Short mmCIF file of C-alpha atoms and ligand atoms in Angstrom, two decimals:
data_model
loop_
_atom_site.label_atom_id
_atom_site.label_comp_id
_atom_site.label_asym_id
_atom_site.label_seq_id
_atom_site.Cartn_x
_atom_site.Cartn_y
_atom_site.Cartn_z
CA MET A 1 50.78 117.36 96.82
CA GLU A 2 51.23 121.12 97.24
CA ILE A 3 53.27 122.61 100.04
CA ALA A 4 52.63 126.01 101.50
CA THR A 5 55.94 127.71 102.21
CA LYS A 6 54.89 129.64 105.31
CA GLU A 7 53.01 127.40 107.70
CA PHE A 8 53.59 123.72 107.27
CA ALA A 9 50.99 121.33 108.53
CA GLN A 10 53.86 119.12 109.51
CA VAL A 11 57.61 119.34 109.13
CA ARG A 12 59.02 116.62 106.89
CA ASP A 13 62.74 116.41 106.34
CA ARG A 14 65.11 113.75 105.15
CA TYR A 15 68.57 112.30 105.07
CA ALA A 16 69.31 111.34 101.47
CA PRO A 17 72.69 109.63 101.31
CA SER A 18 74.20 108.12 98.20
CA PRO A 19 75.55 104.69 99.14
CA THR A 20 78.92 105.26 97.49
CA GLY A 21 81.02 105.12 100.65
CA LEU A 22 80.99 104.42 104.37
CA GLN A 23 78.95 106.66 106.63
CA HIS A 24 81.19 109.40 107.98
CA ILE A 25 81.09 112.33 110.37
CA GLY A 26 79.68 114.74 107.79
CA GLY A 27 76.84 112.38 106.89
CA LEU A 28 76.06 111.71 110.53
CA ARG A 29 75.90 115.44 111.22
CA THR A 30 73.44 115.96 108.34
CA ALA A 31 71.32 112.99 109.41
CA LEU A 32 71.38 114.04 113.06
CA PHE A 33 70.36 117.65 112.38
CA ASN A 34 67.48 116.49 110.20
CA TYR A 35 66.46 113.98 112.86
CA LEU A 36 66.61 116.60 115.61
CA PHE A 37 64.81 119.20 113.57
CA ALA A 38 61.94 116.84 112.77
CA ARG A 39 61.74 115.77 116.42
CA SER A 40 61.86 119.35 117.68
CA ARG A 41 58.89 120.24 115.48
CA GLY A 42 56.86 117.08 115.98
CA GLY A 43 57.51 116.22 112.34
CA LYS A 44 58.70 113.26 110.34
CA PHE A 45 62.26 112.25 109.55
CA ILE A 46 62.68 110.30 106.33
CA LEU A 47 65.52 108.20 104.96
CA ARG A 48 65.87 108.10 101.20
CA LEU A 49 68.55 106.15 99.38
CA GLU A 50 69.92 108.08 96.43
CA ASP A 51 71.44 105.10 94.68
CA THR A 52 71.30 106.19 91.06
CA ASP A 53 75.08 106.47 90.65
CA ARG A 54 75.49 102.81 89.75
CA THR A 55 79.23 103.02 89.02
CA ARG A 56 80.08 103.89 92.61
CA PHE A 57 77.24 101.95 94.25
CA ASP A 58 78.03 99.03 96.51
CA GLU A 59 75.55 96.98 98.51
CA SER A 60 77.95 96.90 101.45
CA PHE A 61 77.59 100.68 101.81
CA VAL A 62 73.84 100.25 102.17
CA GLN A 63 74.38 97.68 104.90
CA ASN A 64 76.90 100.01 106.55
CA LEU A 65 74.26 102.76 106.56
CA TYR A 66 71.70 100.55 108.29
CA ASP A 67 74.22 99.13 110.78
CA THR A 68 75.56 102.57 111.64
CA PHE A 69 72.21 104.14 112.41
CA ALA A 70 70.97 101.06 114.28
CA TRP A 71 74.09 101.28 116.44
CA LEU A 72 73.59 105.00 117.00
CA GLY A 73 69.93 104.48 117.90
CA ILE A 74 68.73 106.97 115.28
CA HIS A 75 65.53 105.78 113.63
CA TRP A 76 63.60 107.16 110.70
CA ASP A 77 59.83 107.49 110.58
CA GLU A 78 59.67 106.60 106.91
CA GLY A 79 62.24 104.88 104.76
CA PRO A 80 63.48 101.59 103.37
CA GLY A 81 62.42 98.76 105.63
CA THR A 82 60.19 101.06 107.70
CA GLY A 83 57.80 101.95 104.91
CA GLY A 84 55.54 104.98 104.67
CA SER A 85 52.99 106.45 102.32
CA ALA A 86 55.52 108.18 100.02
CA GLY A 87 57.60 105.13 99.14
CA PRO A 88 59.45 103.43 97.70
CA TYR A 89 62.30 105.25 99.42
CA VAL A 90 65.04 103.82 97.22
CA GLN A 91 65.60 105.81 94.05
CA SER A 92 66.55 102.83 91.88
CA GLU A 93 63.01 101.56 92.50
CA ARG A 94 61.51 104.78 91.16
CA LEU A 95 63.10 104.99 87.71
CA ALA A 96 59.86 105.05 85.70
CA LEU A 97 58.76 108.07 87.68
CA TYR A 98 61.81 110.16 86.86
CA LYS A 99 61.52 109.33 83.17
CA GLN A 100 57.89 110.35 83.17
CA TYR A 101 58.65 113.68 84.87
CA ALA A 102 61.62 114.45 82.59
CA GLU A 103 59.54 113.77 79.50
CA GLU A 104 56.76 115.93 80.83
CA LEU A 105 59.21 118.83 81.20
CA ALA A 106 60.46 118.30 77.65
CA ALA A 107 56.88 118.26 76.36
CA ARG A 108 56.36 121.62 78.06
CA ASN A 109 59.54 123.05 76.52
CA LYS A 110 61.23 123.41 79.92
CA ALA A 111 63.68 120.68 79.01
CA TYR A 112 64.93 119.25 75.73
CA TYR A 113 66.29 116.11 74.13
CA CYS A 114 70.02 116.17 73.52
CA PHE A 115 71.51 113.81 70.95
CA CYS A 116 75.15 114.76 71.48
CA SER A 117 77.32 111.68 71.93
CA ALA A 118 79.73 111.17 74.77
CA GLN A 119 82.56 111.51 72.21
CA ARG A 120 81.29 114.89 71.07
CA LEU A 121 81.05 116.15 74.64
CA GLU A 122 84.54 114.88 75.37
CA ALA A 123 85.93 116.56 72.23
CA LEU A 124 84.18 119.80 73.24
CA ARG A 125 85.78 119.66 76.65
CA ALA A 126 89.24 118.96 75.23
CA GLU A 127 88.89 121.71 72.64
CA ARG A 128 87.99 124.27 75.28
CA GLU A 129 90.77 123.17 77.51
CA ALA A 130 93.28 123.52 74.66
CA ALA A 131 91.96 127.00 73.82
CA ARG A 132 91.93 127.88 77.53
CA SER A 133 88.38 129.00 76.96
CA SER A 134 86.47 130.32 79.95
CA GLY A 135 83.34 128.50 78.78
CA THR A 136 82.56 125.31 80.64
CA GLY A 137 80.03 122.58 80.24
CA TYR A 138 77.66 121.93 77.41
CA ASP A 139 77.44 124.33 74.44
CA ARG A 140 73.65 123.97 74.18
CA ARG A 141 73.84 122.67 70.61
CA CYS A 142 70.57 120.68 70.87
CA ARG A 143 68.62 123.33 72.77
CA ASP A 144 66.76 124.64 69.75
CA ILE A 145 66.16 121.56 67.65
CA PRO A 146 62.53 121.79 66.49
CA ALA A 147 60.11 119.61 68.42
CA GLU A 148 59.06 117.52 65.41
CA GLU A 149 62.67 116.61 64.61
CA THR A 150 63.32 115.73 68.23
CA ALA A 151 60.28 113.48 68.34
CA ARG A 152 61.23 111.78 65.07
CA ARG A 153 64.83 111.09 66.11
CA ALA A 154 63.85 109.83 69.57
CA ALA A 155 61.15 107.57 68.07
CA ALA A 156 63.74 106.16 65.65
CA GLY A 157 65.71 105.06 68.69
CA GLU A 158 68.53 107.62 68.55
CA ALA A 159 70.30 107.74 71.91
CA HIS A 160 69.56 110.91 73.85
CA THR A 161 69.59 112.57 77.20
CA ILE A 162 67.09 115.10 78.52
CA ARG A 163 68.55 118.44 79.60
CA LEU A 164 67.05 121.25 81.64
CA LYS A 165 66.56 124.50 79.77
CA ILE A 166 68.08 127.09 82.07
CA PRO A 167 66.15 130.33 81.40
CA LEU A 168 68.48 132.80 79.72
CA THR A 169 66.27 135.48 78.21
CA GLU A 170 66.35 138.95 79.63
CA GLU A 171 63.42 140.13 81.61
CA ARG A 172 62.97 143.87 82.03
CA GLY A 173 66.57 144.45 81.04
CA ALA A 174 68.05 142.37 83.88
CA PRO A 175 69.69 139.04 83.07
CA PRO A 176 67.76 136.16 84.62
CA VAL A 177 68.83 135.57 88.13
CA THR A 178 67.72 132.84 90.48
CA VAL A 179 67.02 133.95 94.01
CA PHE A 180 66.16 131.99 97.12
CA THR A 181 66.50 132.44 100.85
CA ASP A 182 68.71 130.05 102.70
CA GLN A 183 67.50 129.61 106.28
CA LEU A 184 71.02 130.07 107.60
CA LEU A 185 72.86 132.08 104.95
CA GLY A 186 70.08 134.47 103.97
CA LYS A 187 69.33 135.71 100.45
CA ILE A 188 71.26 133.89 97.74
CA GLU A 189 71.33 135.24 94.18
CA TRP A 190 72.78 133.35 91.30
CA LYS A 191 73.04 134.57 87.72
CA ASN A 192 71.57 131.90 85.47
CA ALA A 193 74.46 132.46 83.10
CA ASP A 194 76.75 131.10 85.85
CA ILE A 195 74.76 127.93 86.34
CA ASN A 196 76.02 124.73 84.73
CA PRO A 197 74.67 125.13 81.15
CA ASP A 198 71.59 122.99 80.76
CA PRO A 199 72.47 120.08 83.02
CA VAL A 200 71.36 116.57 82.15
CA LEU A 201 68.23 115.44 83.98
CA LEU A 202 67.83 112.00 82.45
CA LYS A 203 70.80 110.04 81.18
CA SER A 204 70.76 108.03 77.95
CA ASP A 205 70.47 104.79 79.96
CA GLY A 206 67.21 106.05 81.46
CA PHE A 207 68.71 106.79 84.88
CA PRO A 208 68.03 110.20 86.38
CA THR A 209 70.83 112.49 87.52
CA TYR A 210 71.01 113.53 91.16
CA HIS A 211 69.28 116.85 90.39
CA LEU A 212 66.17 115.39 88.81
CA ALA A 213 65.69 112.53 91.25
CA ASN A 214 66.37 114.75 94.25
CA VAL A 215 63.85 117.42 93.23
CA VAL A 216 61.13 115.00 92.11
CA ASP A 217 61.45 113.01 95.32
CA ASP A 218 61.59 115.97 97.67
CA HIS A 219 58.40 117.16 96.03
CA LEU A 220 56.58 113.81 95.95
CA MET A 221 57.67 112.97 99.49
CA GLY A 222 56.33 116.28 100.77
CA ILE A 223 59.70 117.45 102.09
CA THR A 224 59.30 120.84 103.74
CA HIS A 225 62.90 121.48 104.79
CA VAL A 226 66.14 120.48 103.14
CA LEU A 227 69.00 120.58 105.62
CA ARG A 228 72.15 119.52 103.83
CA ALA A 229 75.89 120.05 103.62
CA GLN A 230 77.14 123.34 102.23
CA GLU A 231 78.82 121.61 99.32
CA TRP A 232 75.34 121.28 97.78
CA LEU A 233 74.75 125.03 97.77
CA PRO A 234 75.89 125.45 94.12
CA SER A 235 73.26 122.89 93.05
CA THR A 236 70.44 124.72 94.74
CA PRO A 237 69.81 127.49 92.15
CA LEU A 238 69.47 124.75 89.58
CA HIS A 239 67.03 122.91 91.82
CA VAL A 240 65.03 126.10 92.30
CA ILE A 241 64.80 126.48 88.52
CA LEU A 242 63.65 122.86 88.29
CA TYR A 243 60.91 123.41 90.88
CA HIS A 244 59.72 126.44 88.93
CA ALA A 245 59.80 124.49 85.68
CA PHE A 246 57.55 121.86 87.24
CA GLY A 247 55.33 124.53 88.73
CA TRP A 248 56.03 123.37 92.26
CA GLU A 249 56.88 125.31 95.44
CA HIS A 250 60.35 124.47 96.58
CA PRO A 251 61.08 123.36 100.14
CA LEU A 252 62.99 125.63 102.49
CA PHE A 253 66.73 125.19 102.14
CA CYS A 254 69.26 125.32 104.92
CA HIS A 255 72.88 124.65 104.08
CA LEU A 256 74.74 123.52 107.16
CA PRO A 257 78.08 124.98 108.28
CA MET A 258 81.15 123.16 107.00
CA VAL A 259 83.07 120.73 109.19
CA MET A 260 86.82 121.35 109.17
CA GLY A 261 89.87 119.70 110.64
CA GLN A 262 91.98 121.73 113.04
CA ASP A 263 94.13 122.97 110.16
CA GLY A 264 91.08 124.72 108.70
CA LYS A 265 90.81 122.28 105.79
CA LYS A 266 87.70 120.23 105.09
CA LEU A 267 87.59 117.25 107.46
CA SER A 268 89.02 114.20 105.72
CA LYS A 269 90.95 111.00 106.31
CA ARG A 270 94.13 113.07 106.67
CA HIS A 271 92.85 114.28 110.02
CA GLY A 272 92.21 110.80 111.45
CA ALA A 273 89.20 108.52 111.59
CA THR A 274 86.19 109.92 109.80
CA SER A 275 84.06 106.83 109.15
CA ILE A 276 81.63 106.00 111.92
CA ASP A 277 82.66 102.36 111.62
CA GLU A 278 86.19 103.28 112.55
CA PHE A 279 85.07 105.26 115.60
CA ARG A 280 82.92 102.31 116.61
CA ARG A 281 85.81 99.88 116.29
CA ARG A 282 88.05 102.16 118.32
CA GLY A 283 85.70 102.00 121.25
CA TYR A 284 83.70 105.21 120.99
CA LEU A 285 80.22 105.13 122.45
CA PRO A 286 77.25 106.19 120.33
CA GLU A 287 76.15 108.68 123.00
CA ALA A 288 79.51 110.45 122.81
CA LEU A 289 79.50 110.65 119.02
CA ILE A 290 75.94 111.93 118.93
CA ASN A 291 76.56 114.49 121.64
CA TYR A 292 79.73 115.81 120.05
CA VAL A 293 78.52 115.77 116.45
CA ALA A 294 75.34 117.62 117.47
CA LEU A 295 77.60 120.49 118.55
CA LEU A 296 79.37 120.75 115.19
CA GLY A 297 77.94 124.00 113.94
CA ALA A 298 75.24 124.50 116.57
CA SER A 299 75.11 125.87 120.12
CA TYR A 300 72.39 125.11 122.62
CA GLU A 301 72.91 126.21 126.21
CA GLU A 302 75.74 128.20 127.68
CA GLY A 303 77.76 126.07 130.08
CA LYS A 304 76.06 122.76 129.29
CA ASP A 305 78.15 120.18 127.45
CA LEU A 306 76.35 116.90 127.95
CA TYR A 307 73.09 116.25 126.15
CA THR A 308 71.12 113.11 125.53
CA LEU A 309 69.42 112.63 122.17
CA GLU A 310 66.11 113.64 123.80
CA GLU A 311 67.60 116.79 125.31
CA LEU A 312 69.03 117.74 121.94
CA ALA A 313 65.67 117.19 120.26
CA GLU A 314 64.04 119.49 122.82
CA ARG A 315 66.54 122.25 122.14
CA PHE A 316 67.31 122.00 118.44
CA GLY A 317 66.17 124.68 116.01
CA LEU A 318 67.54 126.35 112.90
CA ASP A 319 68.18 129.43 115.06
CA LYS A 320 70.74 127.35 116.99
CA LEU A 321 72.98 126.95 113.93
CA ASN A 322 76.21 128.90 113.52
CA LYS A 323 77.33 130.35 110.23
CA ALA A 324 81.01 129.84 110.94
CA PRO A 325 82.53 126.49 110.01
CA ALA A 326 82.76 123.94 112.80
CA ILE A 327 86.14 122.54 113.81
CA PHE A 328 86.30 118.83 114.51
CA ASP A 329 88.41 118.35 117.60
CA TYR A 330 89.39 114.73 118.30
CA LYS A 331 90.46 115.63 121.84
CA LYS A 332 87.05 117.05 122.61
CA LEU A 333 85.35 113.91 121.29
CA GLU A 334 87.69 111.84 123.44
CA TRP A 335 86.62 113.86 126.46
CA TYR A 336 82.97 113.15 125.68
CA ASN A 337 83.72 109.47 125.32
CA GLY A 338 85.34 109.38 128.74
CA GLN A 339 82.34 111.16 130.23
CA TYR A 340 79.88 108.66 128.80
CA ILE A 341 82.04 105.72 129.86
CA ARG A 342 81.92 107.01 133.45
CA MET A 343 78.13 107.26 133.31
CA LYS A 344 77.81 103.51 132.67
CA ASP A 345 77.31 101.23 135.64
CA ASP A 346 79.75 98.33 136.00
CA GLU A 347 77.47 95.77 134.37
CA GLU A 348 76.74 98.00 131.38
CA LEU A 349 80.36 98.89 130.86
CA ALA A 350 81.41 95.25 131.16
CA ALA A 351 78.87 94.29 128.49
CA LEU A 352 80.24 96.96 126.15
CA ALA A 353 83.85 96.04 126.82
CA LEU A 354 83.33 92.27 126.64
CA PRO A 355 84.04 91.85 122.90
CA TYR A 356 87.27 93.83 123.26
CA ALA A 357 88.35 91.66 126.19
CA GLN A 358 87.48 88.49 124.31
CA ALA A 359 89.36 89.65 121.24
CA ALA A 360 92.36 90.57 123.40
CA GLY A 361 92.43 87.02 124.79
CA LEU A 362 91.62 87.99 128.35
CA PHE A 363 89.56 84.85 128.85
CA GLY A 364 91.80 82.52 126.87
CA LEU A 365 93.04 82.24 123.34
CA PHE A 366 90.85 83.18 120.47
CA GLY A 367 90.26 82.43 116.80
CA ALA A 368 91.15 84.56 113.82
CA PRO A 369 93.85 87.09 114.72
CA GLU A 370 92.63 89.53 112.07
CA ASP A 371 89.55 90.03 114.21
CA ALA A 372 91.52 91.23 117.20
CA GLY A 373 90.09 94.47 118.42
CA PHE A 374 87.03 94.33 116.22
CA PRO A 375 83.97 93.74 118.32
CA ALA A 376 81.42 92.90 115.65
CA GLY A 377 81.16 90.21 113.06
CA ALA A 378 80.82 86.50 112.70
CA ALA A 379 84.25 85.68 114.10
CA GLN A 380 83.06 86.82 117.51
CA LYS A 381 81.40 83.45 117.90
CA LEU A 382 84.84 81.87 117.98
CA LEU A 383 85.91 83.98 120.92
CA PRO A 384 85.85 82.27 124.31
CA GLU A 385 83.17 83.20 126.79
CA PRO A 386 84.44 84.11 130.25
CA SER A 387 83.94 81.57 133.02
CA PRO A 388 81.67 82.70 135.89
CA GLU A 389 84.78 83.55 137.93
CA GLN A 390 86.28 85.55 135.04
CA ARG A 391 82.99 87.32 134.56
CA ARG A 392 82.90 88.33 138.24
CA ILE A 393 86.44 89.70 138.02
CA PHE A 394 85.66 91.49 134.78
CA VAL A 395 82.58 93.28 136.12
CA GLN A 396 84.30 94.26 139.36
CA ALA A 397 87.31 95.54 137.43
CA MET A 398 85.14 98.14 135.70
CA ALA A 399 84.93 100.19 138.88
CA LEU A 400 88.73 100.29 139.05
CA ILE A 401 89.30 101.67 135.57
CA LYS A 402 86.20 103.66 134.72
CA GLU A 403 87.78 106.95 135.74
CA ARG A 404 91.02 106.24 133.91
CA ILE A 405 90.04 105.51 130.35
CA SER A 406 88.64 107.33 127.36
CA PHE A 407 88.02 104.31 125.11
CA LEU A 408 86.64 100.81 125.49
CA HIS A 409 89.63 99.31 123.71
CA GLU A 410 91.95 100.52 126.48
CA ILE A 411 90.21 98.28 128.97
CA PRO A 412 91.75 94.82 128.32
CA GLU A 413 95.39 95.89 128.73
CA LYS A 414 94.62 97.89 131.84
CA ILE A 415 93.13 94.88 133.62
CA ARG A 416 94.97 91.93 132.10
CA TYR A 417 96.87 91.46 135.39
CA LEU A 418 93.62 90.45 137.09
CA PHE A 419 93.28 87.43 134.81
CA ALA A 420 96.81 86.07 134.54
CA ASP A 421 99.85 86.49 136.78
CA PRO A 422 101.80 89.36 135.27
CA ALA A 423 105.38 88.80 134.11
CA LEU A 424 107.79 89.84 136.84
CA PRO A 425 109.67 92.99 135.84
CA ALA A 426 113.38 93.62 136.59
CA ALA A 427 114.26 93.99 140.28
CA GLU A 428 114.84 97.77 139.98
CA VAL A 429 111.21 98.29 139.03
CA PHE A 430 110.26 97.26 142.58
CA PHE A 431 112.49 99.84 144.25
CA PRO A 432 110.77 102.84 145.77
CA LYS A 433 112.61 106.14 145.21
CA LYS A 434 116.09 106.21 146.72
CA ALA A 435 115.72 102.61 147.91
CA ASP A 436 117.99 99.72 147.00
CA LEU A 437 117.44 95.97 146.68
CA ALA A 438 117.79 95.28 150.38
CA ALA A 439 115.27 97.97 151.26
CA ALA A 440 112.86 96.76 148.59
CA ILE A 441 113.05 93.20 149.94
CA LYS A 442 112.34 94.42 153.44
CA LEU A 443 109.35 96.46 152.30
CA LEU A 444 107.96 93.69 150.14
CA ARG A 445 108.21 91.24 153.02
CA LEU A 446 105.98 93.55 155.03
CA GLY A 447 103.67 93.98 152.04
CA ARG A 448 103.50 90.25 151.49
CA ASP A 449 102.35 89.68 155.05
CA LEU A 450 99.66 92.32 154.64
CA ALA A 451 98.47 91.23 151.18
CA GLY A 452 96.17 88.44 152.36
CA PRO A 453 94.53 90.35 155.20
CA MET A 454 94.12 93.48 153.07
CA ALA A 455 92.41 91.48 150.33
CA SER A 456 89.80 90.26 152.81
CA VAL A 457 88.56 93.62 154.06
CA SER A 458 87.05 96.76 152.57
CA GLU A 459 89.31 99.18 150.71
CA GLU A 460 89.11 101.70 153.55
CA GLU A 461 90.06 99.08 156.10
CA ALA A 462 92.91 97.90 153.89
CA GLU A 463 94.20 101.43 153.65
CA ALA A 464 94.05 101.88 157.41
CA MET A 465 95.83 98.58 157.87
CA ILE A 466 98.79 99.45 155.68
CA LYS A 467 99.04 103.00 157.04
CA ASP A 468 99.26 101.53 160.47
CA ALA A 469 101.99 99.13 159.46
CA ALA A 470 103.97 101.90 157.75
CA GLU A 471 103.83 103.99 160.88
CA LYS A 472 104.84 101.12 163.13
CA GLU A 473 107.80 100.23 160.92
CA GLY A 474 108.80 103.85 160.44
CA VAL A 475 108.59 103.71 156.64
CA LYS A 476 106.80 105.95 154.21
CA LEU A 477 103.39 104.71 153.09
CA GLY A 478 104.30 105.23 149.41
CA ASP A 479 107.50 103.23 149.86
CA LEU A 480 105.62 100.36 151.39
CA LEU A 481 103.00 100.37 148.63
CA MET A 482 105.36 100.45 145.66
CA PRO A 483 106.91 96.98 145.72
CA LEU A 484 103.57 95.41 146.62
CA ARG A 485 101.90 97.22 143.74
CA VAL A 486 104.52 95.95 141.29
CA ALA A 487 104.19 92.42 142.69
CA ILE A 488 100.41 92.41 142.32
CA THR A 489 99.96 94.30 139.05
CA GLY A 490 103.34 93.91 137.32
CA SER A 491 103.72 97.67 136.98
CA ARG A 492 104.48 100.84 138.98
CA VAL A 493 101.45 102.52 137.43
CA SER A 494 98.23 100.59 137.80
CA PRO A 495 94.59 100.77 138.75
CA PRO A 496 93.97 101.15 142.51
CA LEU A 497 95.88 98.57 144.55
CA PHE A 498 93.39 97.95 147.35
CA GLY A 499 90.58 97.28 144.89
CA SER A 500 92.86 94.96 142.93
CA LEU A 501 93.69 92.96 146.05
CA ARG A 502 90.03 92.56 146.86
CA ILE A 503 89.20 91.34 143.36
CA LEU A 504 92.12 88.88 143.34
CA GLY A 505 91.34 87.56 146.83
CA ALA A 506 93.61 86.73 149.74
CA GLU A 507 95.20 83.63 148.31
CA ARG A 508 96.20 84.95 144.91
CA SER A 509 97.34 88.24 146.41
CA ARG A 510 99.61 86.52 148.92
CA MET A 511 100.87 84.16 146.26
CA ARG A 512 101.83 86.99 143.90
CA ALA A 513 103.60 88.92 146.63
CA GLY A 514 105.46 85.79 147.69
CA ARG A 515 106.49 84.99 144.13
CA ALA A 516 107.90 88.50 143.65
CA LEU A 517 109.73 88.34 146.96
CA THR A 518 111.41 85.09 145.95
CA ALA A 519 112.54 86.71 142.70
CA LEU A 520 113.96 89.74 144.48
CA GLU A 521 115.80 87.55 146.97
CA ALA A 522 117.27 85.57 144.11
CA ALA A 523 118.59 88.82 142.66
CA VAL A 524 120.82 89.43 145.71
CA PRO A 525 124.46 88.96 144.59
CA ASP A 526 126.25 85.98 146.18
CA GLY A 527 127.94 86.71 149.49
CA MET A 528 125.70 89.73 150.06
CA ALA A 529 122.95 88.07 151.95
CA ALA A 530 120.04 90.35 152.54
CA GLU A 531 118.51 90.55 155.95
CA PRO A 532 118.50 87.39 158.01
CA HIS A 533 115.96 85.08 156.48
CA GLU A 534 112.99 85.23 158.71
CA ASP A 535 110.48 84.36 156.07
CA THR A 536 108.38 81.77 157.76
CA GLY A 537 105.38 82.45 155.60
CA HIS A 538 103.97 84.13 158.78
N1 LIG B 601 72.54 112.23 97.68
C1 LIG B 601 73.06 113.48 98.15
C2 LIG B 601 74.20 113.17 99.11
O1 LIG B 601 74.80 112.16 98.95
C3 LIG B 601 71.95 114.27 98.79
C4 LIG B 601 72.21 115.73 98.92
C5 LIG B 601 70.93 116.41 99.39
O2 LIG B 601 70.65 116.31 100.57
O3 LIG B 601 70.25 116.96 98.57
O4 LIG B 601 74.53 113.88 100.02
#
């Protein structure tokens, strides 16, 4: 399959992760930009598993990859599980192919068999280190072994690798230089003498190295654009040489701006969560992650912050990329998360928050404590389902807290008081500013009498009702609200009181206020009776 470099019949790009770790922000950014670019050009986005590094491979990382992208709602047009005409899309299922291509290069004198043992290479490295030699990598000892000898030794079963012959001969007096144009960084020139000397293409166990498998697959899969992290830039001259050796056109390369922490160092665990799994567990929404990550190193429209995946796909282009490194700002991501939480309706938000509430024991006690806070997994089945009444309260509670949270995991603690009577705090907590116990008791008595009626009307009517009472009694509205708020919610700072009363209902509201009043009255020191006891329960 030959690719014209100028006008492509169809854009084909890919995300080509090595399953040697959890999916993280950097990987998501690469995947997302490839996805958006393909979408923006009506092309195809391909997933390819580069699983040839068997020492660091783990099946759980493959599962994590699938789970992560399913959760994010990012789908590939071709890839493992999805299929496509250029498969298989898993490199460990393509081993024969790489061997065939490496041998073909050797037969054409663009690559060569190397019989150096691992011990020899190690000794070479140690020797150079001891001599503080500036030379690095392989000393090209096997580069010029005559073809017949090579064939004889290989046929006799002598272990060997296949190495790429980096062109070194002078052409018209200039040392060989590899040149390509990066779509973001412009013209890149690399002296061949500075490229890793004759890198291995095929290892002695028959597995390809990253370079060989990556180039062969990008070619065979018809990849037109390679958008990848900047850390791969040093490999690209070598890839360009490989494409030339094969006689293939290389795809267009675009190395994406780096992602840094706020200290200007490459984003890593030191800065906080970086694995998508961790963000997911902490209650981030996929929309927020996608929106924020799509802005890491790209700008779309002045003054517009919120974009859906579709809106991003409409706007994305390589001309939207910035050269400067992107700074990952956790605060900014938190802001996005809050925005997307507020866009959910109560039912949707309740569905998202349900596992967190179950794990936090809001609907009763739960199973394995190590699963607390983690919304996915088998143990979820052990968690109690809310009763219909609990479900009603839970959904209605969403309206109370939506504006006040940035993360799903904050929800259970904010609304626990709606499910179980809160512990009564110390008497002082009930006192409005400058008030004492006697004043607090008087105010709470008023509040207690209003609690039932206020719970039975709309929030506006409840507000009018208590304003009225405050005026009639000559007390400040805030002073009247404080002890009632503490009685109902257990805290001076809480979600809106009127809404809480409505959700709890008249009976529970009155009961809680009465219970708190009894406690305050019991706190009055002996011989210092508070006001005459006129509590008749109305
Ligand atoms: N397997 C490489 C990685 O893990 C792919 C790099 C590339 O896109 O060429 O990122």
